[in-house]
PDB file of C-alpha atoms in Angstrom:
ATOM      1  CA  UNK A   1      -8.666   4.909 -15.568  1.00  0.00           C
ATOM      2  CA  UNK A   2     -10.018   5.323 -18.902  1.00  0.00           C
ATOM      3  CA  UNK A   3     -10.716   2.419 -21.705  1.00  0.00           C
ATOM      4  CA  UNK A   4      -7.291   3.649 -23.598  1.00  0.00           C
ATOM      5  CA  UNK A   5      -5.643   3.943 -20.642  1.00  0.00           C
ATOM      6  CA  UNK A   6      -6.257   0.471 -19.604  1.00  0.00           C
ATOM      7  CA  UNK A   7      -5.937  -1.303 -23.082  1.00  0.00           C
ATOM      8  CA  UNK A   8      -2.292   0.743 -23.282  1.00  0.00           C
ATOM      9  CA  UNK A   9      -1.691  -0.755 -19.642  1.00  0.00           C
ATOM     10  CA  UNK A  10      -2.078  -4.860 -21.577  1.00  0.00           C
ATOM     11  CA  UNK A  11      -4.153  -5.840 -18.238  1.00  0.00           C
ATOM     12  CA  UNK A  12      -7.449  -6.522 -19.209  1.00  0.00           C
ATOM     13  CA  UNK A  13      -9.641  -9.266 -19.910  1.00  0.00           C
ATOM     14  CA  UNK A  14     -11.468  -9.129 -22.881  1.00  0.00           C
ATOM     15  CA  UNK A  15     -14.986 -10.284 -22.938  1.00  0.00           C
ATOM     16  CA  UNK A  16     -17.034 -10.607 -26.604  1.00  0.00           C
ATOM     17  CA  UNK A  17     -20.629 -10.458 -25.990  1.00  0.00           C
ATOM     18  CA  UNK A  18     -21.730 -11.373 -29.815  1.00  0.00           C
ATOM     19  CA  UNK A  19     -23.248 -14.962 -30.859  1.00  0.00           C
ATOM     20  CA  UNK A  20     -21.281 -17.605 -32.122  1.00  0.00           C
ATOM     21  CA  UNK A  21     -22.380 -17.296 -35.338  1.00  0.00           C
ATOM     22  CA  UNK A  22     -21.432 -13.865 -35.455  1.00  0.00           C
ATOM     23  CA  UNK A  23     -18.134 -14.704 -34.211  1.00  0.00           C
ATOM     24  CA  UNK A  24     -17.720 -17.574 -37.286  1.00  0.00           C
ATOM     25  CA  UNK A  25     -19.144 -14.640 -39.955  1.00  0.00           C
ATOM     26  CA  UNK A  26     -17.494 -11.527 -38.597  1.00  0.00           C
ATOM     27  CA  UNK A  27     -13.712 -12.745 -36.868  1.00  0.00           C
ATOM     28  CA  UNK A  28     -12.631 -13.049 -33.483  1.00  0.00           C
ATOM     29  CA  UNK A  29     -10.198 -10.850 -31.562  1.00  0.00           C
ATOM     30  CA  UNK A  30      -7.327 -12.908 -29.815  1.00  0.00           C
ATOM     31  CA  UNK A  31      -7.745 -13.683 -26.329  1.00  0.00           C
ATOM     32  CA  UNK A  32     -11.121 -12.695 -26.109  1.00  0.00           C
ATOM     33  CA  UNK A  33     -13.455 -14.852 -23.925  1.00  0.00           C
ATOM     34  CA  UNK A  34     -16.644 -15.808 -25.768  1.00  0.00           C
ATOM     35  CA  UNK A  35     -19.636 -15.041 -23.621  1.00  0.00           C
ATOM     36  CA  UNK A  36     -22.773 -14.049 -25.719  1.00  0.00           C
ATOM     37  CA  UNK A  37     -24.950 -11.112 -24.289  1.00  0.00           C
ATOM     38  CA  UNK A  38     -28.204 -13.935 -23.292  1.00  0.00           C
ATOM     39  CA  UNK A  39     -25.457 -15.925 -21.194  1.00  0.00           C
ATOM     40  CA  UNK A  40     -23.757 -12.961 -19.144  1.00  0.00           C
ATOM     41  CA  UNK A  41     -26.487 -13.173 -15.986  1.00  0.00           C
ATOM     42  CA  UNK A  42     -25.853 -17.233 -15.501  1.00  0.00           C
ATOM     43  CA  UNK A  43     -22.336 -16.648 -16.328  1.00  0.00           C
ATOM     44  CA  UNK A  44     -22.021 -13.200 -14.215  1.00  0.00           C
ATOM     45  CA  UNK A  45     -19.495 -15.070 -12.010  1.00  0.00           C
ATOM     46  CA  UNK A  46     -17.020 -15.991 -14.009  1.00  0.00           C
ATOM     47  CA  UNK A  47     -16.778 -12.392 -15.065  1.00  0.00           C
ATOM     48  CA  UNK A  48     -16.773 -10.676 -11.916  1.00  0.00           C
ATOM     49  CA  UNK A  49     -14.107 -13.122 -10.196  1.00  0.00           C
ATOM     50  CA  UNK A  50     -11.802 -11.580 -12.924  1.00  0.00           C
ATOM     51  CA  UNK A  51      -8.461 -10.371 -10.848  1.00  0.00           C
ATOM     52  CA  UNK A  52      -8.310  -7.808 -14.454  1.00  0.00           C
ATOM     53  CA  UNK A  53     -10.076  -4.849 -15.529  1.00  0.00           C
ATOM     54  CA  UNK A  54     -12.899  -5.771 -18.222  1.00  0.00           C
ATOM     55  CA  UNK A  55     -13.513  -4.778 -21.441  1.00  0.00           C
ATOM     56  CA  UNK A  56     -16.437  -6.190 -23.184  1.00  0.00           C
ATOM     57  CA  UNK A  57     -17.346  -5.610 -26.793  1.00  0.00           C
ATOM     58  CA  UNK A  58     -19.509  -6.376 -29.487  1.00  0.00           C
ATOM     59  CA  UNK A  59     -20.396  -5.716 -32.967  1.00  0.00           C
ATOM     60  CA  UNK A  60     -21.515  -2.122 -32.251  1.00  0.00           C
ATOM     61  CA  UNK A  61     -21.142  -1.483 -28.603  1.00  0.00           C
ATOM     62  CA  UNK A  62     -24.735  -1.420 -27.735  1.00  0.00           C
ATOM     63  CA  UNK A  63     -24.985  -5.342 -26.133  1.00  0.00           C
ATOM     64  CA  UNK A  64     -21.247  -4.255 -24.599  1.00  0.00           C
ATOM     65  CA  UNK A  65     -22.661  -1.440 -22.865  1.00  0.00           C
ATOM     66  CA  UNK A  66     -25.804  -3.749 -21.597  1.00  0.00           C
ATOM     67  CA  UNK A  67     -23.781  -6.024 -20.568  1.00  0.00           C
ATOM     68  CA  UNK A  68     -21.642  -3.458 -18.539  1.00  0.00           C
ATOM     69  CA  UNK A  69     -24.739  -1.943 -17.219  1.00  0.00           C
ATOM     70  CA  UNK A  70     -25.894  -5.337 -15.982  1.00  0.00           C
ATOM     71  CA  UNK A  71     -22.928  -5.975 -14.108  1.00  0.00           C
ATOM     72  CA  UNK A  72     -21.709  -3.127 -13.261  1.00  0.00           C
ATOM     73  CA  UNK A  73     -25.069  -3.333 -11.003  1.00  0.00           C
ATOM     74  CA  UNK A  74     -24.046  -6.645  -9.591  1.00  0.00           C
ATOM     75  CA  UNK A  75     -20.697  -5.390  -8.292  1.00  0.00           C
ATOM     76  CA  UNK A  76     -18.437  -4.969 -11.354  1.00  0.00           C
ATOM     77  CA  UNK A  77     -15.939  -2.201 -10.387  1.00  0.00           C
ATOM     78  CA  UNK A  78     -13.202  -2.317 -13.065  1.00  0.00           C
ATOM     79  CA  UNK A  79     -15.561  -2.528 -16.264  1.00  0.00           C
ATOM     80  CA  UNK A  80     -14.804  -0.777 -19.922  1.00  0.00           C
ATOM     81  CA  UNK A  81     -17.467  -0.592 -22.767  1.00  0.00           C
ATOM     82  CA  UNK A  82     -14.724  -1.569 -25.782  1.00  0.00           C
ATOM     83  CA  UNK A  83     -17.473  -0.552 -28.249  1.00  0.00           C
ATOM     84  CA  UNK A  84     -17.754  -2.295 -31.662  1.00  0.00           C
ATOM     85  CA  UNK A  85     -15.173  -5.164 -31.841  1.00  0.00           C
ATOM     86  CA  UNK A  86     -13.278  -4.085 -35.649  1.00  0.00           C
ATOM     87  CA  UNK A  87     -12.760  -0.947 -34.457  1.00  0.00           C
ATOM     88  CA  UNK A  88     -10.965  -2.359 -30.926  1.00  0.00           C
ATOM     89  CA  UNK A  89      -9.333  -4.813 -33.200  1.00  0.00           C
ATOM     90  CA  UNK A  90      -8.222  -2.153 -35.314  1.00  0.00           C
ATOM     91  CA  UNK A  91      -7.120  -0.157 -32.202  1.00  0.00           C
ATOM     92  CA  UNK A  92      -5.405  -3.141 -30.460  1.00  0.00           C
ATOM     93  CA  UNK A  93      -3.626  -4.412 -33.559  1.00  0.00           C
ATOM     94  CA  UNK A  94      -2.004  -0.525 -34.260  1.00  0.00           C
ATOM     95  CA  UNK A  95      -1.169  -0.154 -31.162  1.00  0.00           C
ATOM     96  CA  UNK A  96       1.302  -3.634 -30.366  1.00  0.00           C
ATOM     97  CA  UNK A  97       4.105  -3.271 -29.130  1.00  0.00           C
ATOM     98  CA  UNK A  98       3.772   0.132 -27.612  1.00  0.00           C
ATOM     99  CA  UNK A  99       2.596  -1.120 -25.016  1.00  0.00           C
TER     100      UNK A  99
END
């Protein structure tokens, strides 16, 4: 399934790998789980025992896609790089209610 295909679908769990500070500066996206980039290896369990696809995301995609790299190695099988997180904002906000 691809990363449009699965945000259309409204299953996912959405995992922001930016700081807190960069959360307070730059906005949050709604039901996103808060788990910066340094804390995803001590915290790799409480992604992986997600019964949802993930989609992580940051402020350009680069962490996102280390993050996804790192645990896609430790067993992640349902895992989406959801890039920068205004433009997946952007993307999820056009998008309501077509789903």
């Amino acid at each position: 399934m691809s990363l449009a295909e699965v945000l259309k679908s409204g299953n996912y769990q959405l995992i922001d790998v930016r700081e807190p500070m960069e959360l307070e500066m730059d906005g949050q996206i709604d039901g996103a789980k808060n788990i910066p980039l340094g804390e995803v290896e001590e915290r790799k369990d409480e992604i992986l025992s997600s019964e949802k696809p993930i989609v992580l995301f940051c402020r350009s995609g680069n962490r996102s896609g280390k993050a996804l790299e790192y645990l896609t190695g430790e067993g992640l099988k349902d895992g989406y790089n959801g890039g920068g997180w205004s433009e997946l904002k952007a993307h999820l906000e056009a998008n309501k209610g077509t789903f």
